[in-house]
PDB file of C-alpha atoms in Angstrom:
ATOM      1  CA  UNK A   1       0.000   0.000   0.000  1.00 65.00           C
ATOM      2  CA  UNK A   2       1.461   3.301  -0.583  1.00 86.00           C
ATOM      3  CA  UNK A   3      -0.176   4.600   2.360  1.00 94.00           C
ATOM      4  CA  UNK A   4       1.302   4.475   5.456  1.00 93.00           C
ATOM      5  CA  UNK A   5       0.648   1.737   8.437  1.00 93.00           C
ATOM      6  CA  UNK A   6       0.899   4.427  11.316  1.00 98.00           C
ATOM      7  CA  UNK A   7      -1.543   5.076  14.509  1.00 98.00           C
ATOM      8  CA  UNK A   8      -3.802   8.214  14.171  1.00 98.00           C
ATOM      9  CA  UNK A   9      -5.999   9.676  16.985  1.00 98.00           C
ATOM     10  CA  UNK A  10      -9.722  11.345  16.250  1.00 98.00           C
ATOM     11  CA  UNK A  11     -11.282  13.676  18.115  1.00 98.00           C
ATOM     12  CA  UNK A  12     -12.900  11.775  20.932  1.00 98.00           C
ATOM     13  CA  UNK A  13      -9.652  10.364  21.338  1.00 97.00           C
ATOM     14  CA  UNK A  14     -10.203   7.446  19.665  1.00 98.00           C
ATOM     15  CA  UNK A  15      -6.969   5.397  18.280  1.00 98.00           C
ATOM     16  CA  UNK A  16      -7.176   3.504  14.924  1.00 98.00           C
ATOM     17  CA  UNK A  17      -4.180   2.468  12.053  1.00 98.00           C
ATOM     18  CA  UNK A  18      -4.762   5.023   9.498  1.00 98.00           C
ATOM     19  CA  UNK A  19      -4.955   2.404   6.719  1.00 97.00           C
ATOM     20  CA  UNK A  20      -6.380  -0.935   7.811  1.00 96.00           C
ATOM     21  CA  UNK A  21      -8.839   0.928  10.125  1.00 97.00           C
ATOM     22  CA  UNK A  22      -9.930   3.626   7.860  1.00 97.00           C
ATOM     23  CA  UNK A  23      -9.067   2.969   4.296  1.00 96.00           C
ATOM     24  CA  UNK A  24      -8.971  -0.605   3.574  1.00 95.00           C
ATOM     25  CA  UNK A  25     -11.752  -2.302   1.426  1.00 93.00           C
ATOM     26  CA  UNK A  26     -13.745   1.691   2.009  1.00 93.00           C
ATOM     27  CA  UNK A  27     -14.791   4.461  -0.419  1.00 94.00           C
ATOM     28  CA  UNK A  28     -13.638   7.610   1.692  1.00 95.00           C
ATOM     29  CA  UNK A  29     -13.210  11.271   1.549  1.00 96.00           C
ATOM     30  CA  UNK A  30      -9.527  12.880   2.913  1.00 97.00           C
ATOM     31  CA  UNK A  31      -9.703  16.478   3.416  1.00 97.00           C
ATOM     32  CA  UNK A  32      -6.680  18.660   5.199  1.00 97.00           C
ATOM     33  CA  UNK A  33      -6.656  21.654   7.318  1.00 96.00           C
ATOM     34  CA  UNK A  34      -5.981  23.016  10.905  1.00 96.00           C
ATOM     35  CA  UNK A  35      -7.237  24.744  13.387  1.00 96.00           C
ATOM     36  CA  UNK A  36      -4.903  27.938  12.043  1.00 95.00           C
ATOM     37  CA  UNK A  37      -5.567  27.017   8.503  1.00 93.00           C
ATOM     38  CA  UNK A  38      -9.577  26.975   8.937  1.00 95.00           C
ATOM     39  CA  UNK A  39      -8.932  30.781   9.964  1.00 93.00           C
ATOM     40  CA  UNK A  40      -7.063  32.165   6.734  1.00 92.00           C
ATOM     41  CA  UNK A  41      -8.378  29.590   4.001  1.00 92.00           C
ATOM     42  CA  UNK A  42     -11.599  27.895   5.413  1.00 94.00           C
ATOM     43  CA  UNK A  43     -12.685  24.565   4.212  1.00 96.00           C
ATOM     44  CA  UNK A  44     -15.129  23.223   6.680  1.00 97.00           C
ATOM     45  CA  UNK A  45     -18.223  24.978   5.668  1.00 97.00           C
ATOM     46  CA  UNK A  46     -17.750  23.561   2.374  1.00 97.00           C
ATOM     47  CA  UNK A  47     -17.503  20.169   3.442  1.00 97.00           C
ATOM     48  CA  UNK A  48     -20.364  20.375   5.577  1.00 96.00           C
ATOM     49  CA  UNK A  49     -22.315  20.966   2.407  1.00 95.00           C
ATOM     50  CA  UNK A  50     -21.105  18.085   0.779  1.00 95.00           C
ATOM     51  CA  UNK A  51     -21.510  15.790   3.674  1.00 93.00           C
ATOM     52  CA  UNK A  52     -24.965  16.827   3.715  1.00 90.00           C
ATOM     53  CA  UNK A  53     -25.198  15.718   0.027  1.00 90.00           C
ATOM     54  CA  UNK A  54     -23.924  12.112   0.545  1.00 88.00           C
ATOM     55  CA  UNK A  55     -25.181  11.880   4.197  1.00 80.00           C
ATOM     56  CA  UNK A  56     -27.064   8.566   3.243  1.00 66.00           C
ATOM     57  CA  UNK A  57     -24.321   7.477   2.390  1.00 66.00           C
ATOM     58  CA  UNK A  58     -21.658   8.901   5.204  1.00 60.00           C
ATOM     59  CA  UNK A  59     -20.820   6.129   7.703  1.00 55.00           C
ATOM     60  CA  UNK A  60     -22.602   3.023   5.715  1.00 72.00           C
ATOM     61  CA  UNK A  61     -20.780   3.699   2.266  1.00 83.00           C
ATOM     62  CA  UNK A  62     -18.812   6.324   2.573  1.00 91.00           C
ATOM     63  CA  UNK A  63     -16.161   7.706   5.382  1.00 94.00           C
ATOM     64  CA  UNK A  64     -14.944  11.337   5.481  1.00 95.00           C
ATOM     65  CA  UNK A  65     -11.742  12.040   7.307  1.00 98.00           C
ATOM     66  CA  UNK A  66     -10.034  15.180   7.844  1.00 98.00           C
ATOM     67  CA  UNK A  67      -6.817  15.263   8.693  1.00 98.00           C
ATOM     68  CA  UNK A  68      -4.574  17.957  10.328  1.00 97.00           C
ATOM     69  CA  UNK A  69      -1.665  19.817   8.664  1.00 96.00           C
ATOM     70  CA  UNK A  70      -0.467  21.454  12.012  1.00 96.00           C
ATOM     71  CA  UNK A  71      -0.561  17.895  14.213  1.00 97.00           C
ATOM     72  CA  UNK A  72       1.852  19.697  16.305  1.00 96.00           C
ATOM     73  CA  UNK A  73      -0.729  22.281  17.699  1.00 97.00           C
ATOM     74  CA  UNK A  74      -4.000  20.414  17.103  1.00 97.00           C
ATOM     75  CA  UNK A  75      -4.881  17.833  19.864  1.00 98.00           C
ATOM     76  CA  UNK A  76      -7.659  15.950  20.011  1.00 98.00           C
ATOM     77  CA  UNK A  77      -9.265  18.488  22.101  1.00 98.00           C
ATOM     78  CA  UNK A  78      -8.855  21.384  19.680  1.00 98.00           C
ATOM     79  CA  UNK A  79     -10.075  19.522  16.967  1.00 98.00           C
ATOM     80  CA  UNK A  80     -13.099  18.644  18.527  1.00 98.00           C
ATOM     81  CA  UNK A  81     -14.115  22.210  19.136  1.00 98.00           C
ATOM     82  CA  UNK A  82     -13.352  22.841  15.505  1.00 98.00           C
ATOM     83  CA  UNK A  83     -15.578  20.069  14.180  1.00 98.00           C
ATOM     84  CA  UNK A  84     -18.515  21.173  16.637  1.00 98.00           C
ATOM     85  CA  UNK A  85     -18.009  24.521  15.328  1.00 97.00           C
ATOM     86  CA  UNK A  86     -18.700  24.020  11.714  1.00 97.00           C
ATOM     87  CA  UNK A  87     -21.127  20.967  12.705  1.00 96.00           C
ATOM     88  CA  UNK A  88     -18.803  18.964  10.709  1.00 96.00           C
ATOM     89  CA  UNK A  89     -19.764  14.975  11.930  1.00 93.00           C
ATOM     90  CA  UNK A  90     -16.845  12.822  10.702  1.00 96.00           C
ATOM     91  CA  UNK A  91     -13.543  12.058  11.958  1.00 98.00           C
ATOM     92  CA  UNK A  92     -10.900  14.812  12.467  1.00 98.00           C
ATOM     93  CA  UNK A  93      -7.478  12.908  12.719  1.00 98.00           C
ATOM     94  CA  UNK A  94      -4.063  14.002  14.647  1.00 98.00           C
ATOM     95  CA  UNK A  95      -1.594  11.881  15.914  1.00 98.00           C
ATOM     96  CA  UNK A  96       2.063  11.622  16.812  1.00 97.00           C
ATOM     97  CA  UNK A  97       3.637  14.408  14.138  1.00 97.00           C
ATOM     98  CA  UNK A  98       6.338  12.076  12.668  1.00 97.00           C
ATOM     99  CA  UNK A  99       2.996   9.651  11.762  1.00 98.00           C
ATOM    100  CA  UNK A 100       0.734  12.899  10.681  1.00 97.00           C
ATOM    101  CA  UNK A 101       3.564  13.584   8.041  1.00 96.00           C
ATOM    102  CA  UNK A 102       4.055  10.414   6.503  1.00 96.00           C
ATOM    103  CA  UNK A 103       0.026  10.658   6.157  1.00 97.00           C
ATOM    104  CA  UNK A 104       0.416  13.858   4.494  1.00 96.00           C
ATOM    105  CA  UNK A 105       3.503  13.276   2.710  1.00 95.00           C
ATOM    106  CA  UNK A 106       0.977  10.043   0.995  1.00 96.00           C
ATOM    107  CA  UNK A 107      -1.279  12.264  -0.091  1.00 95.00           C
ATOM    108  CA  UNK A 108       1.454  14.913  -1.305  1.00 93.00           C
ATOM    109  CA  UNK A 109      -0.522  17.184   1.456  1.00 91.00           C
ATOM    110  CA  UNK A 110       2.460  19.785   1.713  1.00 82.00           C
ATOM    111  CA  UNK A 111       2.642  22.786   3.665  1.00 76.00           C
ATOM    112  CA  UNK A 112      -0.132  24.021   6.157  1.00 73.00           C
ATOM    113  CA  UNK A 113      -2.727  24.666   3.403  1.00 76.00           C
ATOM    114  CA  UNK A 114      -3.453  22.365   1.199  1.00 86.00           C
ATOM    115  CA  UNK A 115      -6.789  22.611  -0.765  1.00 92.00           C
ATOM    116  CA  UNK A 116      -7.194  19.711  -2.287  1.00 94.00           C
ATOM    117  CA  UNK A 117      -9.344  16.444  -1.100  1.00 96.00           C
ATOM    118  CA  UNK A 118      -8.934  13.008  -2.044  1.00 96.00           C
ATOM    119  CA  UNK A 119     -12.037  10.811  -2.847  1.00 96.00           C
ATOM    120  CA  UNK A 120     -11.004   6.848  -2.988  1.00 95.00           C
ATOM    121  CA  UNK A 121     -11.824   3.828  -3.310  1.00 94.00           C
ATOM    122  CA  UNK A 122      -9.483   1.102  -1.525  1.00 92.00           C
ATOM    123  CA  UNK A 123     -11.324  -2.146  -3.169  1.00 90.00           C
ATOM    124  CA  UNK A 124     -10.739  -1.115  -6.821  1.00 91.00           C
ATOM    125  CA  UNK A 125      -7.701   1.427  -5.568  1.00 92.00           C
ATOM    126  CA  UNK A 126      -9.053   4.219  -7.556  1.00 93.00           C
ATOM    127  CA  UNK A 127      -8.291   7.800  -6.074  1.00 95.00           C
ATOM    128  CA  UNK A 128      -9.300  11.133  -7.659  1.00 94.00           C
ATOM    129  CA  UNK A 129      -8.849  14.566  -6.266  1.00 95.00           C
ATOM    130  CA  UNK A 130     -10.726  17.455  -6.069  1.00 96.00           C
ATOM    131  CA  UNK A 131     -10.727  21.225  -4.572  1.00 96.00           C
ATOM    132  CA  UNK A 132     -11.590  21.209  -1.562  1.00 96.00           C
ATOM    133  CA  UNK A 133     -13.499  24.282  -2.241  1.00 94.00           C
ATOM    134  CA  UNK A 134     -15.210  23.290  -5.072  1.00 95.00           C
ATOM    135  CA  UNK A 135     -19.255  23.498  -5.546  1.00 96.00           C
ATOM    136  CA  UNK A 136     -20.206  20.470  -3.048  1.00 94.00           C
ATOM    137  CA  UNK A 137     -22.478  19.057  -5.913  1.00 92.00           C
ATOM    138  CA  UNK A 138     -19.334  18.104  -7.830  1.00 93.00           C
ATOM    139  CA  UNK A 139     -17.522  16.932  -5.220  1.00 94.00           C
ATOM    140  CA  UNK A 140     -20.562  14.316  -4.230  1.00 92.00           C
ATOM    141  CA  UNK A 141     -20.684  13.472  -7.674  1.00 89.00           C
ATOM    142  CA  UNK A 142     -17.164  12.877  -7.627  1.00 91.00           C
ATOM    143  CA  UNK A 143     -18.203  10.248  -3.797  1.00 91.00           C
ATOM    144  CA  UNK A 144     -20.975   8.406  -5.670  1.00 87.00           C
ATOM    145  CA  UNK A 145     -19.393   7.918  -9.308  1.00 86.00           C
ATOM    146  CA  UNK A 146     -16.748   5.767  -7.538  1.00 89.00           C
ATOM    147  CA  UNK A 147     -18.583   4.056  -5.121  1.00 83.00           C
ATOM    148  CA  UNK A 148     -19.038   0.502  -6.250  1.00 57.00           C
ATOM    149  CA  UNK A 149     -21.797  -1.828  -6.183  1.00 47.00           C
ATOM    150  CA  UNK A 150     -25.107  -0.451  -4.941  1.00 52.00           C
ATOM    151  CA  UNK A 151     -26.952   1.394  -7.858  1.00 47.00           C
ATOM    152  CA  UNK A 152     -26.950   4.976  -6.702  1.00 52.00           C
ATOM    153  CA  UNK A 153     -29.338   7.685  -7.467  1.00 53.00           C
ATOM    154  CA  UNK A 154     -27.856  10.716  -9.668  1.00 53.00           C
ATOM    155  CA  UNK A 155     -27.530  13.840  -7.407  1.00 52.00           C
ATOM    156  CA  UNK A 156     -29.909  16.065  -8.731  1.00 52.00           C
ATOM    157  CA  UNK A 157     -29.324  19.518  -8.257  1.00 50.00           C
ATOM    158  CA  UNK A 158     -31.657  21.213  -6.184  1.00 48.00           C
ATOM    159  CA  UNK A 159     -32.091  25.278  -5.044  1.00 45.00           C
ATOM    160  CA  UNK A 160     -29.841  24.810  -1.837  1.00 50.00           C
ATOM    161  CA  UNK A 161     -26.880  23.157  -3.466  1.00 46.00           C
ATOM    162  CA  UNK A 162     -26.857  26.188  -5.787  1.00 41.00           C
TER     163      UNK A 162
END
């Protein structure tokens, strides 16, 4: 795998490998900010939206992660308060720093923004990436074109994704 085998942390402190927890044989969606970042080139609101799009799908077919750029600052604790803030309901991950940047380096994550997330799918080990800011609609579309399996419903485009 060329993603690392290391421990990450969410945050309600919760421990898990960061591939054979939360990759393996799942169609996810990696995001990366910080608590700093979020202030100067916000993500989270966007993401929200788009969680809202997939939502029946978050958590049965689909995972969302973010993880932190700045895993020296951001604890568990500070993460949390970031997530409640933005009502953002997946898993923020931090984690011993060497670990947090061999996750980033996989993802060629560099530097403390990065605006890009990753949408993939470890049973066929297809990955795509997309703004992170993009319109949320694309981004979903991005989530259900490669989940696999289940027949999914087209997102249609309705007057709040606009």
């Amino acid at each position: 795998s060329r993603f690392p085998q290391v421990i990450v942390q969410d945050q309600h402190g919760q421990k898990a490998w960061f591939y054979e927890d939360l990759l393996a044989n799942k169609l996810v969606l990696v995001s990366f900010t910080s608590v700093r970042g979020e202030k100067y080139y916000p993500l989270l609101n966007n993401l929200v939206k788009v969680q809202q799009m997939v939502e029946d799908r978050v958590g049965k077919d689909v995972e969302m992660y973010t993880v932190t750029t700045d895993p020296y600052r951001d604890t568990p604790e500070a993460l949390k308060v970031l997530a409640e803030e933005h009502g953002a309901k997946w898993r923020f991950l931090t984690g011993n720093p060497e670990d947090v940047r061999e996750v980033l380096a996989a993802f060629n994550a560099r530097g403390s923004l990065y605006g890009l997330c990753w949408i993939g799918n470890e049973k066929t080990g297809r990955w795509l990436n997309k703004p992170s800011r993009l319109q949320p609609l694309f981004i979903a579309e991005a989530v259900a074109r490669l989940g696999t399996g289940k027949q999914h419903k087209p997102f249609l485009v309705d007057e709040h994704s606009v």
